[in-house]
Short mmCIF file of C-alpha atoms in Angstrom, two decimals:
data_model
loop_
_atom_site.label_atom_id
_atom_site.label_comp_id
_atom_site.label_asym_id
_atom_site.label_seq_id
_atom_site.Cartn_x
_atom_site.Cartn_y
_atom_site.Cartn_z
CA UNK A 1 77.08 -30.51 -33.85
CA UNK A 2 73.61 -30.08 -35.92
CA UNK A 3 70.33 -30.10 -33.60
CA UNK A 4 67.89 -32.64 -34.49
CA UNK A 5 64.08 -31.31 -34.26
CA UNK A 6 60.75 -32.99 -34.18
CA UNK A 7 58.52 -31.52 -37.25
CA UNK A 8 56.16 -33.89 -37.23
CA UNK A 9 54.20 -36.36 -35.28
CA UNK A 10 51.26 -38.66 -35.58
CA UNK A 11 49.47 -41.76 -34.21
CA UNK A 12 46.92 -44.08 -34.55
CA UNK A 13 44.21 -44.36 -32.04
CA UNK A 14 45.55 -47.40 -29.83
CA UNK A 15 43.00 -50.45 -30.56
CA UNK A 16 42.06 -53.07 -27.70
CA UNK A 17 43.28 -56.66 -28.11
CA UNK A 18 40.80 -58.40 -30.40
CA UNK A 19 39.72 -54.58 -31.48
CA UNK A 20 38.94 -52.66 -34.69
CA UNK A 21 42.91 -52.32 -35.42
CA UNK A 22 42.54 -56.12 -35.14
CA UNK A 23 42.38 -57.11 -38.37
CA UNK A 24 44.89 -54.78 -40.07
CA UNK A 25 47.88 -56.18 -41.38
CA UNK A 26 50.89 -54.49 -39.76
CA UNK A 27 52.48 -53.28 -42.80
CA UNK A 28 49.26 -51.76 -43.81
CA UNK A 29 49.02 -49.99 -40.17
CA UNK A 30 52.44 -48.73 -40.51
CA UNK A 31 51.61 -46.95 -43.21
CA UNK A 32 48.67 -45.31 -42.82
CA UNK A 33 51.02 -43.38 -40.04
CA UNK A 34 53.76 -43.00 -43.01
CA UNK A 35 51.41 -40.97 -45.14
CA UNK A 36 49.48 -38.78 -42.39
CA UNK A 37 52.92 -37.87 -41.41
CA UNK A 38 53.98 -37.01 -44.67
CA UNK A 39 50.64 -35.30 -45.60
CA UNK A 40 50.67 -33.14 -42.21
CA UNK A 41 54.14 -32.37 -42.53
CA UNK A 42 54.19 -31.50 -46.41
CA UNK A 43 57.69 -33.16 -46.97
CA UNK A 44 58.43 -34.65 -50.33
CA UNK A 45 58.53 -38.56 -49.45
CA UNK A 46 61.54 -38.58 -51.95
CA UNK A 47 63.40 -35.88 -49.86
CA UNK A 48 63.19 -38.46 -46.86
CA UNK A 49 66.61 -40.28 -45.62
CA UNK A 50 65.39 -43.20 -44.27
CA UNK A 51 62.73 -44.75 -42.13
CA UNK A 52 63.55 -45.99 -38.45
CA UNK A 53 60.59 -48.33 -37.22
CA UNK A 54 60.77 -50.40 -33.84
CA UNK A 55 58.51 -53.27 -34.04
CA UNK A 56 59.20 -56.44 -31.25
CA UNK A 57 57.26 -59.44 -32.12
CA UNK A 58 59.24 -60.03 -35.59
CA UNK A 59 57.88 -62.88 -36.49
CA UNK A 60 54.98 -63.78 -39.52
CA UNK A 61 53.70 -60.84 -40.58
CA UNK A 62 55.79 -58.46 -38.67
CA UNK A 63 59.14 -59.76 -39.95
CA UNK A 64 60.90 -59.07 -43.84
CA UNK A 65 61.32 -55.59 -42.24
CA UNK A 66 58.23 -54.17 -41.25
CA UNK A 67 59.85 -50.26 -41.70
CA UNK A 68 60.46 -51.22 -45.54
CA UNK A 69 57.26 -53.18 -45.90
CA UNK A 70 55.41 -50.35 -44.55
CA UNK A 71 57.00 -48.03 -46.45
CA UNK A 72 56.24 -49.61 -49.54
CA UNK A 73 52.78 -50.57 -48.67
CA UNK A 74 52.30 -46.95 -48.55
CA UNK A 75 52.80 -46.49 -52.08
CA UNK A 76 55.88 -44.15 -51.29
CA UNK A 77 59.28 -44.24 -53.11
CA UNK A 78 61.49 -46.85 -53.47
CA UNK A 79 64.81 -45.46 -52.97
CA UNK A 80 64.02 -44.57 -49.51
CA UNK A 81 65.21 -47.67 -47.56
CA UNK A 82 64.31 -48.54 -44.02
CA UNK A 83 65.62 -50.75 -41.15
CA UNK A 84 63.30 -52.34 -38.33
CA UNK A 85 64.81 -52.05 -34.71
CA UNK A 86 64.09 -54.32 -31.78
CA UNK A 87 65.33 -52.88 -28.23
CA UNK A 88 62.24 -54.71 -26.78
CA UNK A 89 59.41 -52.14 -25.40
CA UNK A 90 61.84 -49.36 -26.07
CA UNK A 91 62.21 -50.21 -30.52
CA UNK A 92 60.39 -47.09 -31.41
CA UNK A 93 61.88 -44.96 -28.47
CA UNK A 94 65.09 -46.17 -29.81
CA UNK A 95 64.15 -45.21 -33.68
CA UNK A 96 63.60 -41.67 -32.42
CA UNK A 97 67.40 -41.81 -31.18
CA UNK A 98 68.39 -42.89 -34.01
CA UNK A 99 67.23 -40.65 -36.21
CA UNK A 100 68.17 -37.86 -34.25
CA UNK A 101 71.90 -39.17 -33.60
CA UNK A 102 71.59 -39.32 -37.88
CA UNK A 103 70.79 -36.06 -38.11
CA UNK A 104 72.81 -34.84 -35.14
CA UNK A 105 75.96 -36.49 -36.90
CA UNK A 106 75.16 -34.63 -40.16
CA UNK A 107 74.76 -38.06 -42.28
CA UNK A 108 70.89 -37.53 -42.68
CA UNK A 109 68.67 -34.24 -42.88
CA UNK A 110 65.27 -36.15 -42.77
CA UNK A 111 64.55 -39.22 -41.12
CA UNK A 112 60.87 -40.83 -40.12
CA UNK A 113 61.40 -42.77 -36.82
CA UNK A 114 58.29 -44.70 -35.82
CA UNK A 115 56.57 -48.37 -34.76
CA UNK A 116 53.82 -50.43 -35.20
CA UNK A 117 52.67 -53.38 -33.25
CA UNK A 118 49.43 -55.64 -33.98
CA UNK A 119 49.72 -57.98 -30.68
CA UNK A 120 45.96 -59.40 -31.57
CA UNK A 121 47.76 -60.96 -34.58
CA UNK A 122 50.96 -61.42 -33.32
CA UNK A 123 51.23 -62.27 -29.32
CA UNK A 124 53.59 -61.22 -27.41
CA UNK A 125 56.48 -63.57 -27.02
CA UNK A 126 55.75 -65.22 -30.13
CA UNK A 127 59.29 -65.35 -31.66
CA UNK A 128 60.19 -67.15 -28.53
CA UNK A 129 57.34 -69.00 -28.03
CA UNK A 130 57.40 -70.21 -31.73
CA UNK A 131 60.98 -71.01 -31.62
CA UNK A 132 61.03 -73.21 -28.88
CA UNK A 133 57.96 -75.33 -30.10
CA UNK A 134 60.14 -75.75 -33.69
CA UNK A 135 63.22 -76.94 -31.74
CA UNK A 136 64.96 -73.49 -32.18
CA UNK A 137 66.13 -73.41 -28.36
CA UNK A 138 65.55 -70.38 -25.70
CA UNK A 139 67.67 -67.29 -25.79
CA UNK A 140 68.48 -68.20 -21.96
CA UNK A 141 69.44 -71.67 -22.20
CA UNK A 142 73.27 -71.18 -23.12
CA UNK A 143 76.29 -71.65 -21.64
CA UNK A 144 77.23 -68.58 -20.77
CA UNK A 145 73.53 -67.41 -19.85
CA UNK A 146 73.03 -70.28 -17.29
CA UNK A 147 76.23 -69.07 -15.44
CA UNK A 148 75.76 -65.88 -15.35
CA UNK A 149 72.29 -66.48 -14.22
CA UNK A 150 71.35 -70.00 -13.23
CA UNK A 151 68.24 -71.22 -14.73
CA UNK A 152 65.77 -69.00 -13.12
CA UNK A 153 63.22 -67.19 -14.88
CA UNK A 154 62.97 -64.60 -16.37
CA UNK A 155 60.38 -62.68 -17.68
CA UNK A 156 58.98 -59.40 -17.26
CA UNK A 157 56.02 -60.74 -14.74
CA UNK A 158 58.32 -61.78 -12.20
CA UNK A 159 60.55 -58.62 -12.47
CA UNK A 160 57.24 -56.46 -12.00
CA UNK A 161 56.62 -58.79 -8.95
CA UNK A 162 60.03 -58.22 -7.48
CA UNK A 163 60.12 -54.51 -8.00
CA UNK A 164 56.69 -54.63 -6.36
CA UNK A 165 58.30 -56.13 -3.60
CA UNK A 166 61.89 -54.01 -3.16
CA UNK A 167 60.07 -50.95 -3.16
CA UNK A 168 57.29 -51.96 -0.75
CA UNK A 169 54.54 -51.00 -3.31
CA UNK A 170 51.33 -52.85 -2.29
CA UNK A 171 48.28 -53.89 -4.66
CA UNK A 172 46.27 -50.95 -3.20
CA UNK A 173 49.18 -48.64 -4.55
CA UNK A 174 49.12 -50.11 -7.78
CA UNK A 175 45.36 -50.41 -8.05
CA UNK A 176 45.05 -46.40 -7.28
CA UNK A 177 47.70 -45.51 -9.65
CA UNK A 178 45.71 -47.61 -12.31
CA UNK A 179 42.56 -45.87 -11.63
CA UNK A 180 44.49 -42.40 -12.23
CA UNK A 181 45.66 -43.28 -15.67
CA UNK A 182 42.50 -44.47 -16.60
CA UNK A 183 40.45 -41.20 -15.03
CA UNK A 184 43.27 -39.16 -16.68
CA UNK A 185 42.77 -40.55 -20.39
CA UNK A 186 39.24 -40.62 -20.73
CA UNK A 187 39.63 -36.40 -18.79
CA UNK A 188 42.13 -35.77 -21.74
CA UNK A 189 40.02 -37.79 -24.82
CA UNK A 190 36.80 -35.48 -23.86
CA UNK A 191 38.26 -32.37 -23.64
CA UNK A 192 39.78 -33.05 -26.90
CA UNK A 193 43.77 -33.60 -25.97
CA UNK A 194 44.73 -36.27 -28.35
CA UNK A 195 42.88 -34.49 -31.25
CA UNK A 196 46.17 -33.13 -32.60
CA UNK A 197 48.19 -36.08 -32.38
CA UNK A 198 45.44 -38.99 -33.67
CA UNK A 199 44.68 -39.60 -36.90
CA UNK A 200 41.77 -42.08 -37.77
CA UNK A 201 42.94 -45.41 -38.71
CA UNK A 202 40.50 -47.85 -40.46
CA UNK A 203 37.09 -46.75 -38.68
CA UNK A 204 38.95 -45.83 -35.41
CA UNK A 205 38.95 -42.43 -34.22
CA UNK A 206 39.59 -42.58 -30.93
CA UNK A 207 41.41 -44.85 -28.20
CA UNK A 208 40.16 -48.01 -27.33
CA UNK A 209 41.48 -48.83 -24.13
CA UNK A 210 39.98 -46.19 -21.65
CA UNK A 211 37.51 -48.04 -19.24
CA UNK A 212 34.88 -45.39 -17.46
CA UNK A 213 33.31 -48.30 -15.36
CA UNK A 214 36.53 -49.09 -14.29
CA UNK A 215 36.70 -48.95 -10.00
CA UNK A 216 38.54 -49.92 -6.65
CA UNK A 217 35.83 -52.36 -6.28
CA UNK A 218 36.08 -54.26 -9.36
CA UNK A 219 39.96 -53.87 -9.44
CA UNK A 220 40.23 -55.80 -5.67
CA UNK A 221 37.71 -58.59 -6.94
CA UNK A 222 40.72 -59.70 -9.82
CA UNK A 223 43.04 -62.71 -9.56
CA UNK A 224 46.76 -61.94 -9.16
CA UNK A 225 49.15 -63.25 -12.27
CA UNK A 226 50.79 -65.32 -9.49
CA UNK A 227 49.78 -66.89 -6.87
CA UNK A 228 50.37 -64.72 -3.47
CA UNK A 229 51.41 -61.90 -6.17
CA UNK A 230 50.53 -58.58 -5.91
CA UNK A 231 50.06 -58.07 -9.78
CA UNK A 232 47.03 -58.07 -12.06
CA UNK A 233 45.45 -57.79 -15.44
CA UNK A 234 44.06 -54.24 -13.73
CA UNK A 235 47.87 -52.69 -13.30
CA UNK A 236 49.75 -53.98 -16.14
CA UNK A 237 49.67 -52.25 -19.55
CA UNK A 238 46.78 -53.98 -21.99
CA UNK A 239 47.88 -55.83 -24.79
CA UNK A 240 46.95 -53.24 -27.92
CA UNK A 241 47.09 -52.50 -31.51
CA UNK A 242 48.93 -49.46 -32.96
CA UNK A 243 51.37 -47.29 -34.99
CA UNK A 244 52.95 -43.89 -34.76
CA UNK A 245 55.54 -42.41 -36.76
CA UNK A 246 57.71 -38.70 -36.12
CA UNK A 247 59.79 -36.85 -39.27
CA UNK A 248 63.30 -35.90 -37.77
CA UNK A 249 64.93 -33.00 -39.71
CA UNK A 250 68.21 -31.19 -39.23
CA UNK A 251 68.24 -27.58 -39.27
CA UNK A 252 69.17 -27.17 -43.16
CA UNK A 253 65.62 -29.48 -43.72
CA UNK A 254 63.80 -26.72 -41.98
CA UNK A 255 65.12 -24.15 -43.85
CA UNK A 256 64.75 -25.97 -47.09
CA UNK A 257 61.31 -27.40 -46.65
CA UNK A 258 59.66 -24.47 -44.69
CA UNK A 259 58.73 -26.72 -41.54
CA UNK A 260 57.63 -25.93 -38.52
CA UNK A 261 59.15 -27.40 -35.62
CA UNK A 262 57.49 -29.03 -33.24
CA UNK A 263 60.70 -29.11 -30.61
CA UNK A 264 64.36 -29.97 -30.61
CA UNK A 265 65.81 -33.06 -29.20
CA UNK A 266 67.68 -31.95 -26.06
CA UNK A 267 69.64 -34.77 -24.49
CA UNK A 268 69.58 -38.92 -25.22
CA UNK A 269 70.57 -41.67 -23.06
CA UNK A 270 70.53 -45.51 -22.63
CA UNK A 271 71.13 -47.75 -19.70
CA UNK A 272 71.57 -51.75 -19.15
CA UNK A 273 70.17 -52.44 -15.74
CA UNK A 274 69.55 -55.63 -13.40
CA UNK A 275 68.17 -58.47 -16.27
CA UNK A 276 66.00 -59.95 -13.87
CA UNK A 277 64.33 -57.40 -12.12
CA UNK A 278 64.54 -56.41 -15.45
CA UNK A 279 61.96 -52.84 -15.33
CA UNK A 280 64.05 -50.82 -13.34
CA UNK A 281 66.02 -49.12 -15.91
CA UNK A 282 63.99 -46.11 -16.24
CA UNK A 283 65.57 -44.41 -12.49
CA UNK A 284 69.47 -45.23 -13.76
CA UNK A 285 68.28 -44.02 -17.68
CA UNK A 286 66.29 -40.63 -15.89
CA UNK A 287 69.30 -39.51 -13.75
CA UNK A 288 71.67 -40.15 -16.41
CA UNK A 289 69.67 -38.00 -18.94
CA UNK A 290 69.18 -35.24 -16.38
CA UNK A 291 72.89 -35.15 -15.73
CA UNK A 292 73.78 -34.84 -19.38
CA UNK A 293 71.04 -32.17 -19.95
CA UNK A 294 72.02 -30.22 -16.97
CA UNK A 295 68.80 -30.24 -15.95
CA UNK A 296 66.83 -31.38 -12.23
CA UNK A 297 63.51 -33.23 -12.33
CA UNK A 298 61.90 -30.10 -11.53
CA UNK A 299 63.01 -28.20 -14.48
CA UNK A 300 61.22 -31.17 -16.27
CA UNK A 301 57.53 -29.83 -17.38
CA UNK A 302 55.39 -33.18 -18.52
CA UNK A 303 57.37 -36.64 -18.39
CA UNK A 304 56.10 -39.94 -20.15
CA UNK A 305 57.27 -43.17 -18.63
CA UNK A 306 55.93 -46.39 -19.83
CA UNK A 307 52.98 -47.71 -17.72
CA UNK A 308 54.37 -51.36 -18.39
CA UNK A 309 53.26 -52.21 -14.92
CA UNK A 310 51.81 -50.00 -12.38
CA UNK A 311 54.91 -51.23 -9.91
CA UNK A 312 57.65 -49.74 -12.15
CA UNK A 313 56.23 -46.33 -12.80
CA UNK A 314 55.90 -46.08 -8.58
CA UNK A 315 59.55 -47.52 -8.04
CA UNK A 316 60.67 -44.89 -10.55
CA UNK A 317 58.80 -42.35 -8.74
CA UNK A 318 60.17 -43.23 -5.36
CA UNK A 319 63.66 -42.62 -6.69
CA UNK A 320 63.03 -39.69 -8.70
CA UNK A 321 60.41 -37.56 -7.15
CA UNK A 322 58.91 -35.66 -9.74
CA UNK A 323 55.57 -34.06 -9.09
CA UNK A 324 52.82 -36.65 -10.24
CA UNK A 325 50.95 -34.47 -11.56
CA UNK A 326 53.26 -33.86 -14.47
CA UNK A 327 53.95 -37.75 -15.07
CA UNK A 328 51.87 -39.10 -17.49
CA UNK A 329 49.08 -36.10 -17.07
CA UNK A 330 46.77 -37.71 -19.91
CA UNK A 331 47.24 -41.33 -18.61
CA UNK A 332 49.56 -43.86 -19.57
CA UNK A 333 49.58 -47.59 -20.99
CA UNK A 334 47.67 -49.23 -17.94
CA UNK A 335 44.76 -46.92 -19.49
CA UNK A 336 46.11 -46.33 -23.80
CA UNK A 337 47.49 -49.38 -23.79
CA UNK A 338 51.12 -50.39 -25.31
CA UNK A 339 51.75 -51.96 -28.53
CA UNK A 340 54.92 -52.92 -27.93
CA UNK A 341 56.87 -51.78 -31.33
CA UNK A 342 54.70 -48.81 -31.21
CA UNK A 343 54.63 -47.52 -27.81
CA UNK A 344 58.24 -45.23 -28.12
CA UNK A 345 56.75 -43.57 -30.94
CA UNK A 346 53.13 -42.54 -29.41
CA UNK A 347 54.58 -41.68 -25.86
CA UNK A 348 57.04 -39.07 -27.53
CA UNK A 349 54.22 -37.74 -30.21
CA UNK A 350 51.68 -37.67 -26.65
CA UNK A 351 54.67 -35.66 -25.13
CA UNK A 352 55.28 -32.96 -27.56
CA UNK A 353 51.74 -32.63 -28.81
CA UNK A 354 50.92 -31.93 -25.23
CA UNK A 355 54.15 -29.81 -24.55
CA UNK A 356 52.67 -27.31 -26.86
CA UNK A 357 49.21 -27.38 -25.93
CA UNK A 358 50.15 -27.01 -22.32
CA UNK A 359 53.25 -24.41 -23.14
CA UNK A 360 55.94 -26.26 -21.10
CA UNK A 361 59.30 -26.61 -21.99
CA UNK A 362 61.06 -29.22 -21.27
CA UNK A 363 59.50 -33.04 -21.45
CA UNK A 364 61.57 -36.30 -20.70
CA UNK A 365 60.40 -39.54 -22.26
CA UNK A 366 61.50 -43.26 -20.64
CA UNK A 367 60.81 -46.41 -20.71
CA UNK A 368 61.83 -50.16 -19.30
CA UNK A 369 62.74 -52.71 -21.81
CA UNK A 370 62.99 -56.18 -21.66
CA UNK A 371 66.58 -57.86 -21.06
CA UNK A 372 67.29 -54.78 -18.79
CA UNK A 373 67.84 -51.90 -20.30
CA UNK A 374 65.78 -47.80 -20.70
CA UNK A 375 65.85 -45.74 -23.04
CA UNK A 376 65.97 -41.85 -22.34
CA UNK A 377 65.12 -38.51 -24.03
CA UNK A 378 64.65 -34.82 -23.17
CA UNK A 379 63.39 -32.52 -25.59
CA UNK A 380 62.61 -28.77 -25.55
CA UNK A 381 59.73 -27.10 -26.74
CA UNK A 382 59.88 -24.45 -29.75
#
C-alpha cells in the first residue's frame, strides 16, 4: 500500500476568545493557513487533490463548506474541490486521516487536511443551541436516543465531572496539571519552539492564551462549573480562535514535486466509547493504535492529547502510563487553547514540528470527541 507523508505544516497563532483573531471571518482565517502552506511547501495549488478541513460549529459563517469557502477565499484554483468534516473536537484530526487513507489507497497524491474555528464569532454549541430556539428539536430527544439513554444529560461538562470522579482525580490534581501546561507554553514560546510551525495571522504573531500570572493561589479562589464540582474555567481548554492546515503527499508527489518530508503517517485508529462519560476515548483509541503499530507507550517519543479538560488527559494517563514529560512537553489546550475545528490540525503540526526539533521518532496524536468517540495517529519522523 502507498505511505502517506506529512510535507508540510502550518498554524496560526491561537487567539483568546474576544482576541485579535476575533474579528476574522473564518473563511478568511482558513486561508491565510491555505496559502502559507502552499508558499512553504512550494506545491502548485493546481497539483493539489483536494482539501480536508474539520470545522464543528457549522452554522452562519462557518457553514456552505468552510474547506471550499476557504479555499476560494484564498484566491486558489477552482477545480480543486473541498469537503468540511465534523467528528466534533476531533474534525481536523480526522481530515489528517483522511487524507492520508486517500493517499494510502492510491486515489489522491496531494491532499491539504486542516481546520479552522472562530468560537468568538461562532459559540460553541451554536448549531444546537440555535436549532432548538427555531423549533428544530435536540439531537437527543428521539425515540431511539431516550431509550438507549433516558433523558439525562449530556454534555461534555458532566462527562469531565464524572471522569473526574471514576478516576479519583481531585481539583488540586487538575489545578497542578493546569499550571504545567501553562509554565510549559510560555518555556516553549520564549525559547522560540513554535517559531517553525506559526505563521502570523492578521497582526498576531504569537499565542494568545499563555497566562504568566497564572498560580495555585488564584486557581483555588475560582468557582466550580457545578455546584460541589471539581471543574473550572482554570482546567478546561479556553475557548480560542484559529486555523492550521498540513499538505499530505504520496510517495510519487515527493518525487515529482521535490518535497521534503516532514514524517510518514505510521498507524491510524478510531474508537466509539461510553457517550456520556463521553472524554474517555483517548485510553481505548491509544491502545488500539499502539497495537496496530506494534509499538509500547515507551517506544512513543512526544505524544499530544487534547487538553479538553485537565480530568481527561490524567484519566488517560492513569491507564496508559507514559512518561509526562513527553505528553504535551510545550503545553496543551488548558494553556494554547482549542478551537474546536482547528485543534486536530495544530496538535499534529505542534507534534511533528517538535519531533524534528527534538530528533524523536515516533509521536502519537489523540484526542476525545464529543458523542464518544477518539481519534488516533502515530507518525514517524524522517
Amino acid at each position: 500500500m502507498p505511505e502517506a507523508f506529512i510535507v508540510g505544516a502550518v498554524r496560526t497563532p491561537v487567539g483568546r476568545r474576544k482576541g485579535a483573531l476575533s474579528g476574522v471571518h473564518p473563511a478568511d482565517l482558513g486561508a491565510h493557513v491555505l496559502r502559507a502552506l502552499l508558499e512553504r511547501t512550494g506545491v502548485d495549488p493546481g497539483a493539489v487533490d483536494d482539501v480536508y478541513f474539520g470545522c464543528v460549529s457549522q452554522i452562519g459563517a462557518q457553514t456552505g463548506n468552510v474547506a471550499r469557502t476557504a479555499w476560494l477565499s484564498a484566491g486558489l484554483p477552482q477545480h480543486v474541490p473541498g469537503t468540511t468534516i465534523d467528528r466534533q473536537c476531533g474534525s481536523s484530526q480526522q481530515a489528517v486521516h483522511f487524507a492520508a487513507q486517500a493517499v494510502g489507497s492510491g486515489t489522491a497524491d496531494l491532499v491539504v487536511a486542516g481546520g479552522v474555528e472562530v468560537m468568538s464569532l461562532v459559540p460553541i454549541a451554536s448549531p444546537m443551541s440555535v436549532g432548538e430556539q427555531a423549533g428544530l428539536g435536540s439531537p437527543f430527544s428521539g425515540e431511539g436516543w431516550r431509550k438507549q439513554f433516558g433523558g439525562q444529560e449530556v454534555s461534555q461538562f458532566r462527562g469531565a465531572e464524572l471522569i473526574a470522579e471514576k478516576w479519583g482525580i481531585t481539583r488540586e490534581d487538575m489545578e497542578r496539571f493546569a499550571l504545567a501546561s501553562h509554565q510549559r507554553a510560555l518555556a516553549s514560546e520564549a525559547a522560540g519552539d513554535f517559531d517553525d510551525e506559526i505563521v502570523a495571522a492578521f497582526g498576531l504573531t504569537a499565542d494568545e492564551g499563555p497566562r504568566f500570572d497564572t498560580t495555585l493561589e488564584k486557581m483555588a479562589g475560582l468557582k466550580t462549573l457545578i455546584e460541589n464540582g471539581r471543574l473550572t474555567a482554570a482546567v478546561s481548554s479556553q475557548i480560542s480562535d484559529g486555523a492550521a492546515a498540513l499538505l499530505i503527499a504520496s510517495e510519487e508527489a515527493v518525487r515529482r514535486h521535490g518535497l521534503t518530508p516532514l514524517a510518514r503517517v505510521h498507524t491510524l485508529a478510531v474508537v466509539g466509547s461510553d457517550p456520556i462519560l463521553m472524554l474517555t476515548g483517548p485510553i481505548p483509541a491509544t491502545e488500539k493504535v499502539l497495537d496496530k503499530a506494534g509499538l509500547t507507550i515507551d517506544a512513543i517519543d512526544l505524544v499530544e492529547i487534547n487538553e479538553a479538560f485537565a480530568s481527561v488527559v490524567l484519566a488517560w494517563q492513569k491507564e496508559i502510563a507514559a512518561d509526562p514529560a513527553r505528553v504535551n512537553a510545550v503545553g496543551g489546550a488548558i494553556a494554547l487553547g482549542h478551537p474546536l475545528g482547528a485543534t486536530g490540525a495544530r496538535l499534529m503540526t505542534t507534534l511533528v514540528h517538535q519531533l524534528r526539533r527534538t530528533g524523536g521518532r515516533y509521536g502519537l496524536q489523540t484526542m476525545c470527541e464529543g458523542g464518544g468517540m477518539a481519534n488516533a495517529i502515530v507518525v514517524e519522523r524522517l
